[in-house]
mmCIF file of C-alpha atoms and ligand atoms in Angstrom:
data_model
loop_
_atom_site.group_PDB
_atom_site.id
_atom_site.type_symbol
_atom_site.label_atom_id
_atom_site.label_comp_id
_atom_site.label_asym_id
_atom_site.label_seq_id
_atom_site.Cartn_x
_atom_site.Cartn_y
_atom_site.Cartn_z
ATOM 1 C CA UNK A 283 103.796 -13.548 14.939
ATOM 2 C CA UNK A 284 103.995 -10.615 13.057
ATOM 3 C CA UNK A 285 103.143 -12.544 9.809
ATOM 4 C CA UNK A 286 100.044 -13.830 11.406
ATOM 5 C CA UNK A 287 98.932 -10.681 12.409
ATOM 6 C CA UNK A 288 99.540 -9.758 8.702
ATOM 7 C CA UNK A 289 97.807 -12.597 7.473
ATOM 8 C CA UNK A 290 94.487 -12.231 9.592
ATOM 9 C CA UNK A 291 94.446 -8.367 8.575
ATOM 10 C CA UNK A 292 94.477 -9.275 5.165
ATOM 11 C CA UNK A 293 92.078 -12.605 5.723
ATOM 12 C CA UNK A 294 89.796 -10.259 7.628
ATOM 13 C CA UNK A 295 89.505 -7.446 5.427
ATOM 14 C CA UNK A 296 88.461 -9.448 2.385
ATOM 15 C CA UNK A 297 85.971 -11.185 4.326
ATOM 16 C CA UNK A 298 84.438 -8.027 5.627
ATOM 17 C CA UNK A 299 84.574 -6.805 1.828
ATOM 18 C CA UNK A 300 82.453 -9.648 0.681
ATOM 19 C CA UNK A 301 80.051 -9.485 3.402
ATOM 20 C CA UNK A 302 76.418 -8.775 2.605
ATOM 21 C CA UNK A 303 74.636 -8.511 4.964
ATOM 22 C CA UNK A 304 73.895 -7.751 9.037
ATOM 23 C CA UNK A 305 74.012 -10.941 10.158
ATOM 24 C CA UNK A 306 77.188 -12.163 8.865
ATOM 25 C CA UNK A 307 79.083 -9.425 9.406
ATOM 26 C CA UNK A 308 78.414 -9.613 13.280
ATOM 27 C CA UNK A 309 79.812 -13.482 12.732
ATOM 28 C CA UNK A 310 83.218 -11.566 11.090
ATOM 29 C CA UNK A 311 83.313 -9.844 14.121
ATOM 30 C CA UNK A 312 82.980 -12.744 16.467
ATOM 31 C CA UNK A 313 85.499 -14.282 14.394
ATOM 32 C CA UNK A 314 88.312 -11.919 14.682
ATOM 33 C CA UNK A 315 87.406 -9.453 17.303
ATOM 34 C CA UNK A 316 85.614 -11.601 20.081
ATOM 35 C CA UNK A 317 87.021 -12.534 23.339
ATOM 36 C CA UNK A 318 87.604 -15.925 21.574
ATOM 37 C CA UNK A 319 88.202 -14.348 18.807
ATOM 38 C CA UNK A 320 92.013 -15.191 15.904
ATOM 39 C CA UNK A 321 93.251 -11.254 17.370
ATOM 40 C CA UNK A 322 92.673 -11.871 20.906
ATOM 41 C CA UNK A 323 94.297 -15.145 20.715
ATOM 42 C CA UNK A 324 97.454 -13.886 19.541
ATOM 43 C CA UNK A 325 97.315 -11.071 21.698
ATOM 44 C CA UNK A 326 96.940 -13.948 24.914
ATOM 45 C CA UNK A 327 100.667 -15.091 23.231
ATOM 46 C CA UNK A 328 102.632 -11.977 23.816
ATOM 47 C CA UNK A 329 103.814 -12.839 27.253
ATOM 48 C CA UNK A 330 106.285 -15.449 25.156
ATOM 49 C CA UNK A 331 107.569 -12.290 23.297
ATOM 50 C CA UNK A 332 111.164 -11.307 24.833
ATOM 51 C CA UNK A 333 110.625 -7.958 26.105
ATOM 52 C CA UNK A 334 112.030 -5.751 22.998
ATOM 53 C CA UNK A 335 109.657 -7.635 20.366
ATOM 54 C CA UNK A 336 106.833 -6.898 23.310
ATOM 55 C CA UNK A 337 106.203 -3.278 22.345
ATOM 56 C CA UNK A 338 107.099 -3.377 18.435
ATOM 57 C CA UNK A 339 104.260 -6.476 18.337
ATOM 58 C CA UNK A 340 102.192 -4.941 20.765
ATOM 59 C CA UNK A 341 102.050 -1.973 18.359
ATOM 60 C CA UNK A 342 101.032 -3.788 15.466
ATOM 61 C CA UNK A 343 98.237 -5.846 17.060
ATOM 62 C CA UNK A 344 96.979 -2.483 17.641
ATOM 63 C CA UNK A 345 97.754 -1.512 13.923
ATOM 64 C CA UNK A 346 95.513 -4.185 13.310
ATOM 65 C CA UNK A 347 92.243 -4.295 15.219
ATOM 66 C CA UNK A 348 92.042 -0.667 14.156
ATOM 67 C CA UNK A 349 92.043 -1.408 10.944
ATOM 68 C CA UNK A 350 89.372 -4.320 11.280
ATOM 69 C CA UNK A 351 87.178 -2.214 13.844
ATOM 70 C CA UNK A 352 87.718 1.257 10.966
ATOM 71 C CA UNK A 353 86.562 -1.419 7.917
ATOM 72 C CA UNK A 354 83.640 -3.563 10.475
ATOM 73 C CA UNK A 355 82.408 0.201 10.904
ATOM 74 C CA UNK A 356 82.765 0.977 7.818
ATOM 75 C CA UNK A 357 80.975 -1.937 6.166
ATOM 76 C CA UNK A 358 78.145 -1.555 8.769
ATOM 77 C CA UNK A 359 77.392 1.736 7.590
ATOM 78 C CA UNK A 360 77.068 0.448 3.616
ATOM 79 C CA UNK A 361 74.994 -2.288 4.942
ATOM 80 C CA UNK A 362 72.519 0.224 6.569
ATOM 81 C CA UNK A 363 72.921 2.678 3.447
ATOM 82 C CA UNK A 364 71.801 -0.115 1.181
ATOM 83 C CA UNK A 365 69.124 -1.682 3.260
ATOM 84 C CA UNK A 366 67.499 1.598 3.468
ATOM 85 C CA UNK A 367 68.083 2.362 -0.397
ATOM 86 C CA UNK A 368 66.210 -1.097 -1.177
ATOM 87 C CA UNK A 369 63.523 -0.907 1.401
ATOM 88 C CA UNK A 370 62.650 2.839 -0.345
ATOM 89 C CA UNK A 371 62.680 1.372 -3.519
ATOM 90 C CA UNK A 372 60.455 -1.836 -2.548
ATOM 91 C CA UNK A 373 58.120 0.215 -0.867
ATOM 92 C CA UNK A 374 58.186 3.190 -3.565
ATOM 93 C CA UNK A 375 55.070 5.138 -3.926
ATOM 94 C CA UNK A 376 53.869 6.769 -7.126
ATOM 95 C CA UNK A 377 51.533 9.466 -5.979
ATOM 96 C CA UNK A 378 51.168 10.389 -9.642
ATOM 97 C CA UNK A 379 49.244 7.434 -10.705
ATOM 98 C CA UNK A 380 45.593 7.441 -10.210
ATOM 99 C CA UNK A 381 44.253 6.300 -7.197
ATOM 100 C CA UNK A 382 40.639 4.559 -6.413
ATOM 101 C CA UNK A 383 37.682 6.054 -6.880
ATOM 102 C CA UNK A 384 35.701 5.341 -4.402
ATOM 103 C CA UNK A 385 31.958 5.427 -5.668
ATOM 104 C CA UNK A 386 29.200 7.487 -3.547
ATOM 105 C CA UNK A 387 26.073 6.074 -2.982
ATOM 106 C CA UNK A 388 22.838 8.061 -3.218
ATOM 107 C CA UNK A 389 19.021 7.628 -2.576
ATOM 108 C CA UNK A 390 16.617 6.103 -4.964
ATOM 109 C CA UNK A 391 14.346 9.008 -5.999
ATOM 110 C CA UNK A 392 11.306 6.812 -4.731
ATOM 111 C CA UNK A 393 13.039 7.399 -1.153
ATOM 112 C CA UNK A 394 14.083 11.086 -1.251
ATOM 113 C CA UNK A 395 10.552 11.767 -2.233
ATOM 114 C CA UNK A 396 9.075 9.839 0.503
ATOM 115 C CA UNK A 397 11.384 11.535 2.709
ATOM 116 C CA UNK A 398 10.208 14.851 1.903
ATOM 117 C CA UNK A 399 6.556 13.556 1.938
ATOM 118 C CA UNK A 400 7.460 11.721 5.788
ATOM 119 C CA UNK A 401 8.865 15.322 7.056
ATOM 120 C CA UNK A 402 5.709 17.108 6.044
ATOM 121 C CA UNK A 403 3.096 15.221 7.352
ATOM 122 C CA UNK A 404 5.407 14.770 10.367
ATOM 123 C CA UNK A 405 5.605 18.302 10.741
ATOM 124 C CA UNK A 406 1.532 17.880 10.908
ATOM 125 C CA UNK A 407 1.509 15.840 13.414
ATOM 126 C CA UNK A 408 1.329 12.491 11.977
ATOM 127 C CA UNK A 409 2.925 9.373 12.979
ATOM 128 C CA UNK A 410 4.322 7.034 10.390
ATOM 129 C CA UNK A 411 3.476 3.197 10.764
ATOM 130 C CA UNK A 412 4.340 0.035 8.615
ATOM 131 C CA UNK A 413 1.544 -2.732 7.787
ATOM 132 C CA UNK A 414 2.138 -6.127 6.136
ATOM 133 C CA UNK A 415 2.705 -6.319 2.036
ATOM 134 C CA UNK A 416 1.009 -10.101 2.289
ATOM 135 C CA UNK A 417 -2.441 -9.325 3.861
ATOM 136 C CA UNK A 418 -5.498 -11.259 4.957
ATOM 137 C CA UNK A 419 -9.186 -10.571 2.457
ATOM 138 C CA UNK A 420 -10.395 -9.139 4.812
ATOM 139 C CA UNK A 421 -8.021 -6.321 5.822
ATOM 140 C CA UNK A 422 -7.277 -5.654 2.324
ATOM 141 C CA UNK A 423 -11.304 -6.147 0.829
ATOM 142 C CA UNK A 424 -13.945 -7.139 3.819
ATOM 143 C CA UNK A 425 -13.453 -4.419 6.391
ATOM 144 C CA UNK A 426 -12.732 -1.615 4.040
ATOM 145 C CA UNK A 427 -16.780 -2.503 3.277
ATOM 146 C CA UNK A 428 -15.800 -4.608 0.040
ATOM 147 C CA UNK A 429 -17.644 -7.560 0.552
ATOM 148 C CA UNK A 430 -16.480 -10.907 -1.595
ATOM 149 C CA UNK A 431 -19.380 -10.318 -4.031
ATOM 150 C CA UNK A 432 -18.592 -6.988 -4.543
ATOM 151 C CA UNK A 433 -18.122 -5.130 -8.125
ATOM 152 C CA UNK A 434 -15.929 -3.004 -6.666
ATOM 153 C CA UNK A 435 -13.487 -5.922 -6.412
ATOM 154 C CA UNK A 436 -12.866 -5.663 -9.914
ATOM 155 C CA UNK A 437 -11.435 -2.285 -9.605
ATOM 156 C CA UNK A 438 -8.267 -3.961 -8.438
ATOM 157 C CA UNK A 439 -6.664 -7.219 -10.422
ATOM 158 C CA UNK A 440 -5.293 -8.850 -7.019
ATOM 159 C CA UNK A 441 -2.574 -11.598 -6.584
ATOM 160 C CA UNK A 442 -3.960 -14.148 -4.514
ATOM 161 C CA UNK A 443 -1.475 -16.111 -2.524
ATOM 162 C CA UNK A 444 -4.441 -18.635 -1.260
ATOM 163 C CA UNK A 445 -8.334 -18.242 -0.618
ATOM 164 C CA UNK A 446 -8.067 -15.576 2.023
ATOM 165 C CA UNK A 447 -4.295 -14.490 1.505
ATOM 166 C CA UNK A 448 -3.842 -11.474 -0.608
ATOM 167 C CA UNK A 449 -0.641 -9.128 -1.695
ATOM 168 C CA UNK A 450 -2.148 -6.125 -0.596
ATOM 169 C CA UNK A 451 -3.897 -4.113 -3.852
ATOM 170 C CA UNK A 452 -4.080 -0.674 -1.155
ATOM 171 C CA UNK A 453 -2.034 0.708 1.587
ATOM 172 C CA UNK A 454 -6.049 0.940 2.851
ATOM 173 C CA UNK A 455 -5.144 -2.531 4.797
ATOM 174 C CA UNK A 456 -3.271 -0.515 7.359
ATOM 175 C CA UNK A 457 -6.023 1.734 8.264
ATOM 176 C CA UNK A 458 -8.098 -1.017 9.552
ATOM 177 C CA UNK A 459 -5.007 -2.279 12.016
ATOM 178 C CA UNK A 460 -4.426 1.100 13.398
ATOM 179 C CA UNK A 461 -8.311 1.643 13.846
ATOM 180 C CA UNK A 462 -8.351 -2.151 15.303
ATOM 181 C CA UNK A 463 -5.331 -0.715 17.765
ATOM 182 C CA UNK A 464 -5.433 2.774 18.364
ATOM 183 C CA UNK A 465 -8.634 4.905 20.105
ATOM 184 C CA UNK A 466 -8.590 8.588 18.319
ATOM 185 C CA UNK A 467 -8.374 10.820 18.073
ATOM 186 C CA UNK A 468 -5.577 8.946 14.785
ATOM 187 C CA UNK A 469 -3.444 11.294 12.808
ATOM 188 C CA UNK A 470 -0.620 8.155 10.719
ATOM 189 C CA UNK A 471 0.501 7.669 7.624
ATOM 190 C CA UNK A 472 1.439 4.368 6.347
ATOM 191 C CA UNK A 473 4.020 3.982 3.269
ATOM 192 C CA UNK A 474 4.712 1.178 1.768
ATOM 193 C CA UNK A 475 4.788 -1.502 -1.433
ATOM 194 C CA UNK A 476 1.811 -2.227 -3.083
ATOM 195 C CA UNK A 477 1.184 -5.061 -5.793
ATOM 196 C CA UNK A 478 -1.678 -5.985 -8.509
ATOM 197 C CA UNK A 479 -1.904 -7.947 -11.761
ATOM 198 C CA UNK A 480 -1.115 -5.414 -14.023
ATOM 199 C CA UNK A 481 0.822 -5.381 -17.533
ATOM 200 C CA UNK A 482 4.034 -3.514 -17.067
ATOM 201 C CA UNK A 483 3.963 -0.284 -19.210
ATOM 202 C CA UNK A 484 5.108 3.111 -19.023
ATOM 203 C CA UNK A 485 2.489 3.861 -16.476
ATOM 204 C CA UNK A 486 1.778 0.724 -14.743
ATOM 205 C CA UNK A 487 3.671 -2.076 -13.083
ATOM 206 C CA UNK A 488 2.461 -4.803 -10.957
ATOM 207 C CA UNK A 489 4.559 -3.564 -7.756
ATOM 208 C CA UNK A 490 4.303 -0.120 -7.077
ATOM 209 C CA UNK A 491 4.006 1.880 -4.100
ATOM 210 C CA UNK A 492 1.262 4.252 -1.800
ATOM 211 C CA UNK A 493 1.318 6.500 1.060
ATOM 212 C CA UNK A 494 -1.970 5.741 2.829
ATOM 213 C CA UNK A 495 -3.050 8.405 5.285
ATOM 214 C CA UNK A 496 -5.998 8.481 7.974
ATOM 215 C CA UNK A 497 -7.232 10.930 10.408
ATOM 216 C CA UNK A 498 -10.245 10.067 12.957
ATOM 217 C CA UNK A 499 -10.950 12.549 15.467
ATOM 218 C CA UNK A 500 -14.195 14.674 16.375
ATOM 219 C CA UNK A 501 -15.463 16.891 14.277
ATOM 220 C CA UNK A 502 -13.197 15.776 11.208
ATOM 221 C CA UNK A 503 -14.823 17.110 7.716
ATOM 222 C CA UNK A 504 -13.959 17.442 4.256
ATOM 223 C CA UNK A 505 -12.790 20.753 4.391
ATOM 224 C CA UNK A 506 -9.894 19.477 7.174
ATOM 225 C CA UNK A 507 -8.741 17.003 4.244
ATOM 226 C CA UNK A 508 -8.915 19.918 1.510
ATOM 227 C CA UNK A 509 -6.415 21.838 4.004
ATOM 228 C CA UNK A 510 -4.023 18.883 4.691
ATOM 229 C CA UNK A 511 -3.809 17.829 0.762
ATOM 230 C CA UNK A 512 -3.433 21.257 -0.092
ATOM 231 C CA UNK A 513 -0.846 22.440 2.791
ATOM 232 C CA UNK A 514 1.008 19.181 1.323
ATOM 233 C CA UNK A 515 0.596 19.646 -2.460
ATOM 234 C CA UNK A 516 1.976 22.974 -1.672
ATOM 235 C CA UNK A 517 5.225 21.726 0.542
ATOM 236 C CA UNK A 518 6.209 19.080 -2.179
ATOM 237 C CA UNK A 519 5.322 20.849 -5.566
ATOM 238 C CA UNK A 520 5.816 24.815 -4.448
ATOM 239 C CA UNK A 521 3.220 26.959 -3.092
ATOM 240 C CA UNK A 522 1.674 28.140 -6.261
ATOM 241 C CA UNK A 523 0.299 24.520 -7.028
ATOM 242 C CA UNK A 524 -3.438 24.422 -6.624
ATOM 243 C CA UNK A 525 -5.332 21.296 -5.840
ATOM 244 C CA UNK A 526 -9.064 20.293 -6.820
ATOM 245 C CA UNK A 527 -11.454 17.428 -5.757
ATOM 246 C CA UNK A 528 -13.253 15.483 -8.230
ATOM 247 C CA UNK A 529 -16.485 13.140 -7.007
ATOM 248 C CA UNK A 530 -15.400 9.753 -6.820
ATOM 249 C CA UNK A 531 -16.006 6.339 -5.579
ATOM 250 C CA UNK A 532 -14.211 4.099 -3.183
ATOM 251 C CA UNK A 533 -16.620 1.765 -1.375
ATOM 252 C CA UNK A 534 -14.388 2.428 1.751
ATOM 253 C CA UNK A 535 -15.386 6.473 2.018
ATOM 254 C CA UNK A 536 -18.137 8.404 1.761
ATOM 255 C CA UNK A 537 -18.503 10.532 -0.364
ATOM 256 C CA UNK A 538 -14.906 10.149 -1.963
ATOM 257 C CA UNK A 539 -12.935 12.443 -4.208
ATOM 258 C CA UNK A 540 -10.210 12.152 -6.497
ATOM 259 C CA UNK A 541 -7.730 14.793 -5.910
ATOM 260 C CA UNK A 542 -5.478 16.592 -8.724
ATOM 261 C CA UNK A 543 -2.745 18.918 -8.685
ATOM 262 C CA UNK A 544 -2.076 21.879 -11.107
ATOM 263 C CA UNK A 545 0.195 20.390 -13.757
ATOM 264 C CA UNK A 546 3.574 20.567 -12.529
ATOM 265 C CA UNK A 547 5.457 20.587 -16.144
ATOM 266 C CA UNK A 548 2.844 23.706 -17.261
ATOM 267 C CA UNK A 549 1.685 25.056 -14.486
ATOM 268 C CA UNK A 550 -2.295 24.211 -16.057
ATOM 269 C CA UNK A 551 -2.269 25.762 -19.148
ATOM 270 C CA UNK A 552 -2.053 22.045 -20.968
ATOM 271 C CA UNK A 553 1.125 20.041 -22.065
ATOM 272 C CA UNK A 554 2.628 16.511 -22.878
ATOM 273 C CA UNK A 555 2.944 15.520 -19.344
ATOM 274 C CA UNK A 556 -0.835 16.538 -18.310
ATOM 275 C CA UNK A 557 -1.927 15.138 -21.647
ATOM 276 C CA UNK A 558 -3.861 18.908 -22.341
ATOM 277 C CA UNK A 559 -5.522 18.677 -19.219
ATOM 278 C CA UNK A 560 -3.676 21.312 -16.820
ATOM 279 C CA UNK A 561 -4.592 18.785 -13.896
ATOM 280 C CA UNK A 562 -2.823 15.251 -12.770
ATOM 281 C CA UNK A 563 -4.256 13.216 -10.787
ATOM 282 C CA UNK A 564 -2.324 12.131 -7.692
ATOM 283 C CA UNK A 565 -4.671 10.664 -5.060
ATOM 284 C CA UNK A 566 -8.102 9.048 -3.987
ATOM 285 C CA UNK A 567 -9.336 10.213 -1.000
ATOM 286 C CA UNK A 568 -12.395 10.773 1.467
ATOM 287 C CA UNK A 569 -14.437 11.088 4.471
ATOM 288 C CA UNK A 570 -14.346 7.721 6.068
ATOM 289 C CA UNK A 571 -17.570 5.556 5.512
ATOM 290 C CA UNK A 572 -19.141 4.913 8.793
ATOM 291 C CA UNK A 573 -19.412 1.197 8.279
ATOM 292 C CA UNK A 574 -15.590 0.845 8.243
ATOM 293 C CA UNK A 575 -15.472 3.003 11.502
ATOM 294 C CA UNK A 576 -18.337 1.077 13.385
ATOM 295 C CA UNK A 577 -16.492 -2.214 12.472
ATOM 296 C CA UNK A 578 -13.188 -0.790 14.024
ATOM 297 C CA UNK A 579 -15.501 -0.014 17.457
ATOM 298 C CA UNK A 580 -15.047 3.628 16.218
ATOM 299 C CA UNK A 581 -18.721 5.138 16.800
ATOM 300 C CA UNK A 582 -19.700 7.224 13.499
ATOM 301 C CA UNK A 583 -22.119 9.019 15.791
ATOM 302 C CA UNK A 584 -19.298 10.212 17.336
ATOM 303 C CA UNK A 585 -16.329 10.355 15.607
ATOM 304 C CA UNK A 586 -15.780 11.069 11.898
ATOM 305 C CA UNK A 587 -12.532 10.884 9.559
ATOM 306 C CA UNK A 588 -10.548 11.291 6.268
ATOM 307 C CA UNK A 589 -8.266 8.997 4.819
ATOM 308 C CA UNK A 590 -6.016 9.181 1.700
ATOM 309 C CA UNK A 591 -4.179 6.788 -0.802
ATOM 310 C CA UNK A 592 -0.798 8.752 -2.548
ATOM 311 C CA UNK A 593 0.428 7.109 -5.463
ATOM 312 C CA UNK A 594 4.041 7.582 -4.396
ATOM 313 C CA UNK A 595 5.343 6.352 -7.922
ATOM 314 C CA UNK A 596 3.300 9.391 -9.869
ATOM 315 C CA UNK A 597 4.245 11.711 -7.630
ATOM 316 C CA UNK A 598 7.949 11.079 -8.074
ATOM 317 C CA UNK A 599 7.619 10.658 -11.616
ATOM 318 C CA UNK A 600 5.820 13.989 -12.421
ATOM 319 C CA UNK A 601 8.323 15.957 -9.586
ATOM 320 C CA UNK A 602 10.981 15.138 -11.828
ATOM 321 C CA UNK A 603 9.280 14.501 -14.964
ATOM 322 C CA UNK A 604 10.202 11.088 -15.428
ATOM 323 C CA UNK A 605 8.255 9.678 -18.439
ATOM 324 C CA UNK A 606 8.077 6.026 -17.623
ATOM 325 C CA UNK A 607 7.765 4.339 -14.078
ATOM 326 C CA UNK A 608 9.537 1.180 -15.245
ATOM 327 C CA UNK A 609 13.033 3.487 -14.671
ATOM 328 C CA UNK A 610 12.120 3.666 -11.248
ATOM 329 C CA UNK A 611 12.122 -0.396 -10.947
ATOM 330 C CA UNK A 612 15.537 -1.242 -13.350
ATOM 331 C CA UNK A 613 18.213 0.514 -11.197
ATOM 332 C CA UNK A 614 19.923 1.757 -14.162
ATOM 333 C CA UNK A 615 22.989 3.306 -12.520
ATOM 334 C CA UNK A 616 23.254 5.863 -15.716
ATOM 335 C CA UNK A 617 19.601 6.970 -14.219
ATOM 336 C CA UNK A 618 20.098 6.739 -10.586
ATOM 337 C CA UNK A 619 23.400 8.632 -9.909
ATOM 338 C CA UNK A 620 21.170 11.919 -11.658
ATOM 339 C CA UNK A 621 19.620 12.197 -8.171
ATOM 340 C CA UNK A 622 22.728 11.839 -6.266
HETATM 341 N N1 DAH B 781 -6.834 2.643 -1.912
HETATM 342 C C1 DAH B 781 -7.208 3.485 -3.034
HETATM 343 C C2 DAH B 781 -6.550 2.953 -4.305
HETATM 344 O O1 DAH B 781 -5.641 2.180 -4.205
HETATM 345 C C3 DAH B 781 -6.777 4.896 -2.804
HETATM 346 C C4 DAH B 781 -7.552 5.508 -1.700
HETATM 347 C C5 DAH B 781 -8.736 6.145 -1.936
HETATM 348 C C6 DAH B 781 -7.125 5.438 -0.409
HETATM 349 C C7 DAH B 781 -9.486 6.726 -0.962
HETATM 350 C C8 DAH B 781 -7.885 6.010 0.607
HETATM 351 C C9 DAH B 781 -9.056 6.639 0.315
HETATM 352 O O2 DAH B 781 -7.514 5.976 1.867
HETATM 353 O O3 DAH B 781 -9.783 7.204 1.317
HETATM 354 O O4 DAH B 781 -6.969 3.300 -5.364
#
């Protein structure tokens, strides 16, 4: 008996030394240690023993499952100690190496201008509206008192979509829809896309865009648009900007104006960007004619009103003297992160 006990000590040990991993080594333990386990069934034998071999056996079964329980233990703990070690060095982070960048998005310049130019004229008391980009003759032409035979047509190169469907030439369409829906007195403005048959240049392209802006109330003059341009020329280019009306002609207002700000680049004494003139142009504008009105079911005996078209592409480019529109239509990152 003694021999056996020898020989599973030794049988066990090098078992548990070769053990690798958690799993197994619970099985070694089974094996020997277990209630049906090689120790406890020699242990069930000692009632054979003749009382003086009893003790002396008794004592080295003992010897033994101390020894296997000290090197299980043991081998446990080197298990856990490596496990740990490998899952560190599987899920080892370098917090020196460089990590994502994770790239920032910013507004077009076409939108952080016509955010500024939205809080103004909110500020004034003007609501902002939408209108369709594919419009109907006669929104765009017929009831802005440009008949079909008109010269004035000519003014505009227009895509036509079909006999009487038009991409709208003039944010102008959407003053006829809000006079249609809306009794004054009307403060909007209406921002939007705008599109003709033009050669793209530095200064043209054939999609470009136009704040429109209308005001019908009682006792609406001229002088009540000179105030609103020039409270907003002075809001989006600095106060010390001065504004001037020019006569014009728009078959939609009467009398009309085109309206230019003090160059922005030289403050009017004549540069590049003004092309020597001191002035740029940055609107059309007037008092609205009465036919328009009357064909709204606006009386012109009554009421009277200005409206305004801002070329929202100019004004961008001369606030941050950008020298040719097309960069505002190729969303060239190198030229769009600068207004980030
Ligand atoms: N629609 C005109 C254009 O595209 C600009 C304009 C002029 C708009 C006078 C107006 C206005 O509302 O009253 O050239």
């Amino acid at each position: 008996m003694r021999e056996q006990l020898e020989q599973i000590k030794a049988q066990a040990l090098d078992a548990l030394e070769g053990c690798g991993d958690a799993k197994a080594l619970d099985a070694l333990r089974v094996r020997y240690l277990g209630k049906k386990g090689e120790l406890t069934a020699i242990l069930k034998q000692m009632g054979k023993l003749s009382p003086e071999e009893r003790p002396v056996i008794g004592q080295k079964a003992n010897e033994v499952r101390e020894a296997l329980e000290a090197a299980l233990a043991a081998r446990q703990e080197a298990l856990k100690g490596s496990a740990l070690a490998s899952r560190l060095q599987e899920e080892a982070l370098d917090v020196t190496m460089p990590g994502k960048t994770v790239t920032e998005g910013g507004l077009h310049p076409l939108s952080i201008v016509l955010d500024d130019m939205i809080d103004i004229f909110q500020s004034m008391g003007f609501d902002i509206l939408d209108g369709p980009e594919v419009e109907t003759d006669y929104y765009c032409f017929e009831a802005l008192n440009v008949p079909k035979d008109h010269p004035a047509r000519d003014m505009q190169d227009t895509f036509y979509l079909g006999e009487n469907l038009v991409l709208r030439t003039q944010t102008s369409a959407a003053q006829i829809r809000v006079m249609e829906n809306r009794k004054p007195p009307i403060r909007i403005i209406c921002p939007g896309r705008v599109y003709r048959a033009d050669e793209v240049d530095a200064t043209h392209s054939p999609v470009f865009h136009q704040v429109e802006g209308l005001v019908v109330d009682k006792n609406i003059t001229l002088c009540d648009l000179k105030g609103c341009l020039e409270q907003f020329a002075h809001e989006i280019y600095g106060p010390e900007t001065k504004i001037r009306f020019r006569p014009s002609f728009f078959p939609f207002t009467e009398p009309s104006v085109e309206v230019d700000v003090s160059c922005t680049a030289c403050g009017g004494k004549g540069c590049r960007v003004c092309k020597g003139a001191g002035w740029i142009e940055i609107l059309g504008a007037g008092m609205v004619h009465p036919n328009v009105l009357r064909l709204c079911g606006i009386d012109p005996e009554v009421y009277s009103g200005f409206a305004f078209g801002i070329g929202l592409d100019r004004l961008t480019t001369t606030r941050y003297k950008i020298s040719d529109i097309r960069l505002l239509f190729e969303n060239d990152m190198r030229f769009l992160t600068q207004f980030k």
